[in-house]
Coordinates of C-alpha atoms in Angstrom, one line a residue:
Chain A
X1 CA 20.7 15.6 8.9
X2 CA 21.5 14.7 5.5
X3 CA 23.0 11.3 4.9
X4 CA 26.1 12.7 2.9
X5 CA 26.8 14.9 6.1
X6 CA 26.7 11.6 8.3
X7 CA 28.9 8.7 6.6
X8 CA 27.4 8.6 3.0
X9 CA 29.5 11.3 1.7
X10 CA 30.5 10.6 -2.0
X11 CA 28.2 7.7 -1.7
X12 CA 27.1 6.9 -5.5
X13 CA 23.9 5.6 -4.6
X14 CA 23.1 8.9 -3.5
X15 CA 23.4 10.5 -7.0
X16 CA 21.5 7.3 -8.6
X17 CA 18.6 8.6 -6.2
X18 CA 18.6 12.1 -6.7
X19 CA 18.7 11.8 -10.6
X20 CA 16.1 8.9 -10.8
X21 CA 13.4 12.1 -9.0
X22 CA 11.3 13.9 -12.0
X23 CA 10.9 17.7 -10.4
X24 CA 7.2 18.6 -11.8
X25 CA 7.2 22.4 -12.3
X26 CA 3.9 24.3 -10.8
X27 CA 2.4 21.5 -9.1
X28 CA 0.2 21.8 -7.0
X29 CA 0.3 24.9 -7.9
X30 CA 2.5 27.8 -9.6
X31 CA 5.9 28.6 -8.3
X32 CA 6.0 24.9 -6.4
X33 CA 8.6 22.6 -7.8
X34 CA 6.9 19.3 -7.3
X35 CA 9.7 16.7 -6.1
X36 CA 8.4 13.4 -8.0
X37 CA 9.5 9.9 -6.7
X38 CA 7.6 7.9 -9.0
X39 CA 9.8 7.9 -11.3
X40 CA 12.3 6.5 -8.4
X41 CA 10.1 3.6 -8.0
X42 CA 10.3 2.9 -11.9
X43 CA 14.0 2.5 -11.4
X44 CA 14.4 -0.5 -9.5
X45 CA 18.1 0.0 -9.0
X46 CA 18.0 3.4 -7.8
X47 CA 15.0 1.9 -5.1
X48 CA 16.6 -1.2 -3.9
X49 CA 19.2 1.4 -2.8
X50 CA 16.7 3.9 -1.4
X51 CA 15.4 1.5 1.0
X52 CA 19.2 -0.7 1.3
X53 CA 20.3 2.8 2.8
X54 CA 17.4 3.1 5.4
X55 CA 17.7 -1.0 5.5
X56 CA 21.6 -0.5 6.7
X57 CA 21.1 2.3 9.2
X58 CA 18.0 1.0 11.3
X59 CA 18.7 -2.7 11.3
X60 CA 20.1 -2.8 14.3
X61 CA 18.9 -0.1 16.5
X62 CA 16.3 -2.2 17.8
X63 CA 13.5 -0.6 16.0
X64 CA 10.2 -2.7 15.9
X65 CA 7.3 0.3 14.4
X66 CA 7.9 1.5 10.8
X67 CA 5.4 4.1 10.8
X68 CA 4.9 5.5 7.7
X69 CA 3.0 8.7 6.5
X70 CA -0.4 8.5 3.8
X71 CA 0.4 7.8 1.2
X72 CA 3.9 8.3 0.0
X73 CA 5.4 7.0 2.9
X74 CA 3.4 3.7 2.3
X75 CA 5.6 3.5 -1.0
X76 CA 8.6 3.6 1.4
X77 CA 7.7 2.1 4.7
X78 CA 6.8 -1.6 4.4
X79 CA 9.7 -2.6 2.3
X80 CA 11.7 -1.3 5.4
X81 CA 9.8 -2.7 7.4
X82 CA 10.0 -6.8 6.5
X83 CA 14.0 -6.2 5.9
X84 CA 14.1 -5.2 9.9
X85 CA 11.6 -7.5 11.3
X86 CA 9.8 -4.6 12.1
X87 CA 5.6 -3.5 12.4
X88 CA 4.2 -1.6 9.5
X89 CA 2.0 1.1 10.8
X90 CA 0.0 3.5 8.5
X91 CA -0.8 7.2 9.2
X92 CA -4.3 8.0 7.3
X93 CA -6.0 10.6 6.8
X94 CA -9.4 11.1 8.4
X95 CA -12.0 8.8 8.5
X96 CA -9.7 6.1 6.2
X97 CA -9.1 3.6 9.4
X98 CA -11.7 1.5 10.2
X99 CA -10.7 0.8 13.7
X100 CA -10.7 3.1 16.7
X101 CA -8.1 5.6 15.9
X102 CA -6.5 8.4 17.6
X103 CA -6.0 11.8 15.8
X104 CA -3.7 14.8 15.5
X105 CA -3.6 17.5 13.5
X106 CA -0.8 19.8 12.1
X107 CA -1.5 23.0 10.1
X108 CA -1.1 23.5 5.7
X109 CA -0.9 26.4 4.4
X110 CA -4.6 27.5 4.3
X111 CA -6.0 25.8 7.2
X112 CA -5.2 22.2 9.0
X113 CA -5.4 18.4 8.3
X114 CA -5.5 15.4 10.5
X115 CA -3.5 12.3 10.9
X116 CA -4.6 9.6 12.4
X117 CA -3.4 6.2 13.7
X118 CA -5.3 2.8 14.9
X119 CA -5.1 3.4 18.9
X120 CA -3.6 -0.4 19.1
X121 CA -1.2 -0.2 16.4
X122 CA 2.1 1.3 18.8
X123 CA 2.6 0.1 22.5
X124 CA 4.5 2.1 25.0
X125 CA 8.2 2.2 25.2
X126 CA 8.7 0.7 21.6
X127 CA 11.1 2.1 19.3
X128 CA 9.4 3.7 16.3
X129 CA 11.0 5.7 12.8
X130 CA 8.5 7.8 10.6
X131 CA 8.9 7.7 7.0
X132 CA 7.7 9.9 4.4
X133 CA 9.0 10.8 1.0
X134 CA 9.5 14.3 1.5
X135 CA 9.7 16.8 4.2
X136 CA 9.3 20.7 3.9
X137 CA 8.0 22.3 7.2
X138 CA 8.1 19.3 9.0
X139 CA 4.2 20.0 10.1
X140 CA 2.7 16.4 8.6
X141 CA 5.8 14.2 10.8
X142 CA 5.5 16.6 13.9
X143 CA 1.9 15.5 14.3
X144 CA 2.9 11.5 13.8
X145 CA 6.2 12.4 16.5
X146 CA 3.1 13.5 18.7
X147 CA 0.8 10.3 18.1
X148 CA 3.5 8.0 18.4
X149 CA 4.2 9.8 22.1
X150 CA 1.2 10.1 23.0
X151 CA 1.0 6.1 23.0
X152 CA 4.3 6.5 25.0
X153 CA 6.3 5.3 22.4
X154 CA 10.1 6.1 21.5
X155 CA 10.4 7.6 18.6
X156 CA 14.1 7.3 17.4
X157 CA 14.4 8.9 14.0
X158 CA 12.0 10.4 11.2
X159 CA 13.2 9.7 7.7
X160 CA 12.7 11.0 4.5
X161 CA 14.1 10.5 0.3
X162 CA 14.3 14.5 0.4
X163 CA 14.5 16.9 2.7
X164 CA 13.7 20.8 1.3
X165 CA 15.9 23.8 2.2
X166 CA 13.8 24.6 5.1
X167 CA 15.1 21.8 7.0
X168 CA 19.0 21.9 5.4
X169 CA 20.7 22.6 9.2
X170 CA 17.7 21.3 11.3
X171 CA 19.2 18.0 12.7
X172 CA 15.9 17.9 14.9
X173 CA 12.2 18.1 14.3
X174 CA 10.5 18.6 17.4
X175 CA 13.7 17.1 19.4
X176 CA 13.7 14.1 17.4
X177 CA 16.4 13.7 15.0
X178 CA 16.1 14.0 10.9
X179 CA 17.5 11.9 8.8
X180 CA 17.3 12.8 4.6
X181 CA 19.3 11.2 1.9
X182 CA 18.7 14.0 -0.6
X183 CA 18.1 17.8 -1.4
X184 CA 15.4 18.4 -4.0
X185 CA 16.7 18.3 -7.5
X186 CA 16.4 20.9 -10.2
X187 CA 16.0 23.7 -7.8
X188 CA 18.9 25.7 -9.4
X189 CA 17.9 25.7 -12.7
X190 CA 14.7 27.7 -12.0
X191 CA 14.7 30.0 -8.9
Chain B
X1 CA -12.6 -27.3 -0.9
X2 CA -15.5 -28.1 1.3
X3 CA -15.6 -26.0 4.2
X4 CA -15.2 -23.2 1.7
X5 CA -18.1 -24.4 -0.1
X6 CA -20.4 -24.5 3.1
X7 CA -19.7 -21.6 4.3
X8 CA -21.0 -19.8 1.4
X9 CA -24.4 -21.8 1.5
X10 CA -24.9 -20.6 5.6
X11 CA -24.3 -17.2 4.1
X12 CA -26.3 -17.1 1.3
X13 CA -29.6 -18.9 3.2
X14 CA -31.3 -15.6 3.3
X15 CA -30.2 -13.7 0.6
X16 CA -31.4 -10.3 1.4
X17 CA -31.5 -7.8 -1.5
X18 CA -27.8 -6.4 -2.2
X19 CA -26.8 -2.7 -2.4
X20 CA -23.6 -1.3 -4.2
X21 CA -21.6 0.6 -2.0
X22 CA -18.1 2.4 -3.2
X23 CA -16.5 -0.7 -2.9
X24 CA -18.8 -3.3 -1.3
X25 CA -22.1 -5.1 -1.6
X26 CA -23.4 -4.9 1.4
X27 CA -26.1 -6.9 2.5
X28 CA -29.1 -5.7 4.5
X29 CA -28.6 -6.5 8.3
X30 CA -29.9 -10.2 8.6
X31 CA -32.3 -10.9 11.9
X32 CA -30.0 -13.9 12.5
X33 CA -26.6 -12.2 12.5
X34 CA -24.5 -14.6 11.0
X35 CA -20.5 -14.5 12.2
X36 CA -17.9 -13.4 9.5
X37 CA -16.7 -16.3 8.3
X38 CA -13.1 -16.2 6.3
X39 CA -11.7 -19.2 4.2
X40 CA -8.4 -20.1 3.8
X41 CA -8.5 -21.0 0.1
X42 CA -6.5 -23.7 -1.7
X43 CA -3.3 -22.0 -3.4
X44 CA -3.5 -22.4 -6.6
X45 CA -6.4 -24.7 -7.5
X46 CA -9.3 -22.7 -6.3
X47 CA -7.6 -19.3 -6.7
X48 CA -6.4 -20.0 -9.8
X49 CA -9.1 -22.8 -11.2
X50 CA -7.2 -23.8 -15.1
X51 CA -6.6 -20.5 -16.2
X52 CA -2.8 -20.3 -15.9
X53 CA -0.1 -22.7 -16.1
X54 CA 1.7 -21.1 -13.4
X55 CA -1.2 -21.6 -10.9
X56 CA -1.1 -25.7 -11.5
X57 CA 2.7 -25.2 -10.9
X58 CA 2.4 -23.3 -7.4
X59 CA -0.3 -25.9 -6.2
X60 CA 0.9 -28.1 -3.3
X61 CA 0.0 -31.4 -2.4
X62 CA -2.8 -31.3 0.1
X63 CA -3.6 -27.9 -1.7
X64 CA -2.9 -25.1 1.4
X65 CA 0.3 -23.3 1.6
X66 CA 0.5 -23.8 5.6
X67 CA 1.5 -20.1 6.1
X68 CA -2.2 -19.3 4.6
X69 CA -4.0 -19.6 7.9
X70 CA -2.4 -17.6 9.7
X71 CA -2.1 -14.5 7.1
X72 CA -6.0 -15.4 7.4
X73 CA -6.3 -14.6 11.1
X74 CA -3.9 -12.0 11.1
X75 CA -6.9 -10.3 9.1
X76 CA -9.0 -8.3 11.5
X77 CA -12.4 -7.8 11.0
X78 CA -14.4 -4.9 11.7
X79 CA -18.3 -4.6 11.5
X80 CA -20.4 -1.7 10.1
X81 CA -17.3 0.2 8.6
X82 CA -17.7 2.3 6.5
X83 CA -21.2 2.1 7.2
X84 CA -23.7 -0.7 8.6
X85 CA -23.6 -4.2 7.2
X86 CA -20.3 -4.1 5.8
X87 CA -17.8 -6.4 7.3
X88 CA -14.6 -4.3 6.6
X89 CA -11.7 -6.9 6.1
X90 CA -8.6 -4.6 7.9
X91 CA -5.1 -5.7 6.8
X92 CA -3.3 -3.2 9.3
X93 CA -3.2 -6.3 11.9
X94 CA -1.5 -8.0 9.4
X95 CA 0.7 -5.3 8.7
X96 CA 1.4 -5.9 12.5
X97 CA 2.2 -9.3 12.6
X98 CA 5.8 -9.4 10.7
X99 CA 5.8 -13.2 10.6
X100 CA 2.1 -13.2 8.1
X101 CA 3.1 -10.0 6.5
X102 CA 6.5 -11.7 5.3
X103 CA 4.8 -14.6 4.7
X104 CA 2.5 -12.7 2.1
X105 CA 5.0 -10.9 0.2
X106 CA 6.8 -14.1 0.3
X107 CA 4.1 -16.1 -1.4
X108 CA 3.6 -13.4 -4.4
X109 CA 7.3 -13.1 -4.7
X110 CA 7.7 -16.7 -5.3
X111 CA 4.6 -16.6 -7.8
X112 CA 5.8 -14.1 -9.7
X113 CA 9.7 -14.6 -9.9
X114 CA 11.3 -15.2 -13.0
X115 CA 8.0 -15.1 -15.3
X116 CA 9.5 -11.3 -17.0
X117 CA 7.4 -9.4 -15.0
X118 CA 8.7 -5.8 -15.2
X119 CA 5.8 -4.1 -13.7
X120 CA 3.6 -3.9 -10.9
X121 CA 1.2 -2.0 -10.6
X122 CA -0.7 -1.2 -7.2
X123 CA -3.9 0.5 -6.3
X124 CA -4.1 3.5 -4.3
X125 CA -3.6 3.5 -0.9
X126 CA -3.1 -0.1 0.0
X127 CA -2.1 -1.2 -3.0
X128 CA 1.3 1.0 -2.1
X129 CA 1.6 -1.3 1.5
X130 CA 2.0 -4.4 -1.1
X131 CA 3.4 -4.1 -4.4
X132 CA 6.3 -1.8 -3.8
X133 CA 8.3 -5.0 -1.8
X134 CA 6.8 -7.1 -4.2
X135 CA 8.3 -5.3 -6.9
X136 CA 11.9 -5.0 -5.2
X137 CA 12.3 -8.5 -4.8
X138 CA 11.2 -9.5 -8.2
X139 CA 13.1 -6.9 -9.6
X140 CA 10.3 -4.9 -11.5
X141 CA 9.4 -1.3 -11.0
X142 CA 6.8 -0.2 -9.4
X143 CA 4.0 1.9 -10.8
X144 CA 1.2 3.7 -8.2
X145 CA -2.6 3.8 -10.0
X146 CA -3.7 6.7 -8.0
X147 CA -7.3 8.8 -6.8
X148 CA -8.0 12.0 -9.4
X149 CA -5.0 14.8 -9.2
X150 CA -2.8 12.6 -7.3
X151 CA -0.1 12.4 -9.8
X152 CA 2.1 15.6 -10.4
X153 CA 2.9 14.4 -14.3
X154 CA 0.9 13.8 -17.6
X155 CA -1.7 10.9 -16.9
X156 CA -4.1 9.0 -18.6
X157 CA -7.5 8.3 -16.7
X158 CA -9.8 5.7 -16.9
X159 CA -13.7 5.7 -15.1
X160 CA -15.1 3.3 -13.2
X161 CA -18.5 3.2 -11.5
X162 CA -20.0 3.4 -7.9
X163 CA -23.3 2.6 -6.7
X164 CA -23.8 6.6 -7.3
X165 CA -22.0 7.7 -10.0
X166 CA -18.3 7.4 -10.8
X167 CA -15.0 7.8 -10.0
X168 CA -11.7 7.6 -11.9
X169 CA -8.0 5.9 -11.3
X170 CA -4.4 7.5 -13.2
X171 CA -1.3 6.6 -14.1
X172 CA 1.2 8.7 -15.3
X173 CA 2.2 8.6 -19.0
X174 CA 5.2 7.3 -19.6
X175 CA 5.4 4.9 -16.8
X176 CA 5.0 1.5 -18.8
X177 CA 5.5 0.8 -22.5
X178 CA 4.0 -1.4 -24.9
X179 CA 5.1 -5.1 -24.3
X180 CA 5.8 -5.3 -20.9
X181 CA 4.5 -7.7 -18.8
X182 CA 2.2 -7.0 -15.4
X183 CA 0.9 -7.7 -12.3
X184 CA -1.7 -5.4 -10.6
X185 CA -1.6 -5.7 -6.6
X186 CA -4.6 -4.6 -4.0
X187 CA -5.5 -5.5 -0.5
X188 CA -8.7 -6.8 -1.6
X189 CA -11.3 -7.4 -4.4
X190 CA -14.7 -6.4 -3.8
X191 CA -16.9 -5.6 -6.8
X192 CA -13.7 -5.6 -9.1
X193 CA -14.6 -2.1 -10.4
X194 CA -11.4 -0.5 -9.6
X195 CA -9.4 -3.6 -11.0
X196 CA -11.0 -3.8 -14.1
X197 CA -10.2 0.0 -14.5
X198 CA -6.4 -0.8 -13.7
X199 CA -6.4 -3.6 -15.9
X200 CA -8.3 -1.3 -18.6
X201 CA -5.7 1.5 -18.0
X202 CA -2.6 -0.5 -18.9
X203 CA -4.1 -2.6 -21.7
X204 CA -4.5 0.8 -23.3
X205 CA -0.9 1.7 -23.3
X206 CA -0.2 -2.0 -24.9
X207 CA 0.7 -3.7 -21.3
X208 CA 0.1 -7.5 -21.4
X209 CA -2.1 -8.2 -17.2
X210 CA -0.3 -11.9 -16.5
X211 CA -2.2 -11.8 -13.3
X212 CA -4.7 -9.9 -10.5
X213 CA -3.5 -10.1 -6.8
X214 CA -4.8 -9.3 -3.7
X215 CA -4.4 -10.8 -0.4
X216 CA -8.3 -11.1 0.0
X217 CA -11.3 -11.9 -1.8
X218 CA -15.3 -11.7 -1.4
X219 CA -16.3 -13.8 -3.5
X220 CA -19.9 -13.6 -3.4
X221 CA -19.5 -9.9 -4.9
X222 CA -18.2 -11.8 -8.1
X223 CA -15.5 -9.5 -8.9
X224 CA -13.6 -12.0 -10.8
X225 CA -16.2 -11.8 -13.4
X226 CA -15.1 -8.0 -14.4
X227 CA -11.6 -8.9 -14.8
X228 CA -11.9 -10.6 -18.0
X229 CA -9.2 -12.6 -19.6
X230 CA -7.0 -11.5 -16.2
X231 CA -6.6 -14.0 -13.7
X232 CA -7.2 -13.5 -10.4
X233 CA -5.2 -14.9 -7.6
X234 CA -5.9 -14.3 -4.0
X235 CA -4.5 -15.9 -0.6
X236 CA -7.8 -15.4 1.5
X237 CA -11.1 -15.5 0.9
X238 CA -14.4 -14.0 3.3
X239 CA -17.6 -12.9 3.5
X240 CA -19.0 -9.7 2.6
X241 CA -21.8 -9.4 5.2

């Protein structure tokens, strides 16, 4: 759900954040417009609330896994992680973990990728959130949902900066709630 | 001072021939497998040997900041990853120990507080694990050098070599301006190949490098040497074989 839906409404940190994103037409490629939160991270006011927001609505649910998603979600994930006493647990690509790992792999547009996670990092019945910057078809977080589970642990919420129309009325991903604190920006002016 | 000091002569008894890996010398398997040893180096003095002000500052007493050892231990160590004789130094234990990892952002934040830092800079990937809290708690911005492609804007790129040919690191244009003062964050120096690039990068847009950090060093693979005027201040030092 988006955060102005559940108790953020009007919020003016949530405008800060959306106007602090760069959209980066035709990147990767043509007709994609590339939602860019670097130049969120060069405004330190508009990040400090970024992760304040998160900070505020997992601090006390008990959450002790941060997992966050290569490598966009590492930007996010740790600094929520430390303000909630939490673990920081990264999801890799293939091959960059040097311990014994567990994989999963979700589909891209042409073809698939693999996520992977270090098989000691989550222990059953512990309460995990997945961060990433973005989501679009949920694919990439549905595979870490599936890790996370398959180590038996809870996962409680994923949670992304923006969340693309694809996902605007999908409160779930795989049975797991969504939460997003912004639409994409910019979209109106070119579609 | 000294057990640091030993350690490096039991290492370095046999010095087999070295060979340059992406980011790692690694050493030809020795018949006497000698155990990974990791230092907990002296905060400030041997880190920071006279090159800043700052470092003399930060130095305690006895010379150890006592949450040191156990960011050291937190450190897992795995052998033959990515490939045989390299001792891969893993920071996701630490990551899962919030006591050392608090205790390491802690220690940079109270270096680097207050001296008009307005950018740090971190390395792709776990660079991004370390500067962004960094960054948020010493109110600077935070500025991702990332892999070839990475970055959706304008960049400018700067080369760096392997042991087999090169590789490059970007930043987008427009992300620091002349003047401004900056730290550069990784998990680890190695070689200091990709460092030196990041330090290369911003000096090029006019950026003044106040200081190099990474949680751990490997010393014998004198990276410190390629980071010219920069200095270089670290929290753990270890072997690289």
């Amino acid at each position: 759900m988006f955060a102005a839906e559940n108790g953020l409404k009007g919020d003016p940190r949530l405008e800060a954040i959306s106007a602090a994103i760069r959209v980066v037409p035709n990147f990767p490629k043509k007709g994609i417009m590339f939602q860019d939160i670097t130049t969120l991270l060069l405004d330190h006011k508009a990040f400090k609330h970024t992760i304040d927001i998160f900070v505020d609505r997992y601090k006390d649910m008990q959450i002790s896994v941060v997992a966050g998603v290569e490598a966009r979600g590492f930007m996010f994930g740790p600094s929520i992680a430390l303000a909630i006493g939490a673990k920081f647990v990264p999801l890799r690509k293939p091959g960059k973990l040097p311990g014994k790992v567990i994989s999963e792999s979700y589909e891209l547009e042409y073809g698939h990728d693999r996520l992977e996670m270090h098989v000691d990092a989550v222990k059953p019945l512990e309460r995990v959130i997945i961060i990433d910057d973005l989501v679009a078809t949920g694919g990439t977080l549905s595979a870490a949902i599936s890790l996370m589970e398959s180590q038996g642990a809870e996962v409680v919420e994923c949670a992304c900066v923006i969340g693309l129309p694809e996902v605007k009325g999908q409160h779930k991903l795989k049975g797991k709630p969504l939460y997003v604190l912004v639409e994409p920006s910019g979209l109106d002016e070119f579609c | 001072m000294q057990s640091i000091v030993s350690s490096y002569h039991l290492c370095l008894a046999h010095p087999p021939p070295p060979v340059l890996c992406q980011r790692l010398l690694c050493h030809r398997i020795p018949s006497i497998r000698l155990p990974s040893r990791r230092s907990t180096t002296s905060l400030g003095l041997f880190t920071c040997a006279a090159v800043s002000r700052e470092s003399e500052m930060a130095a305690k007493e006895d010379g150890q900041d006592p949450r040191i050892p156990k960011i050291a231990s937190s450190i897992r160590v795995i052998p033959d990853f990515p490939k045989p004789g390299i001792m891969f130094q893993d920071i996701t234990t630490l990551l899962l120990d919030t006591e050392a990892f608090k205790d390491t952002i802690d220690i940079f934040v109270e270096r680097y507080k207050g001296k008009g830092i307005s950018v740090v800079a971190g390395v792709e990937a776990r660079g991004f694990i370390f500067g962004p809290p960094i960054a948020l708690a010493i109110g600077a911005k935070f500025v991702p050098m990332r892999k070839p492609k990475k970055l959706p804007g304008k960049v400018i790129s700067e080369e760096y070599s392997l042991e087999y040919g090169t590789d490059k690191i970007e930043m987008h244009v427009g992300a620091v301006e002349p003047g401004e003062r900056a730290i550069i964050i990784d998990d680890l120096i190695a070689t200091g190949g990709t460092l030196a690039a990041a330090i290369r990068l911003l000096e090029r847009v006019g950026v003044k490098i106040v200081e190099c950090a990474c949680v751990i060093e490997l010393p014998e693979l004198n990276g410190r040497e390629k980071l010219g005027e920069a200095p270089l201040f670290i929290l753990v030092t270890s072997d690289a074989a």
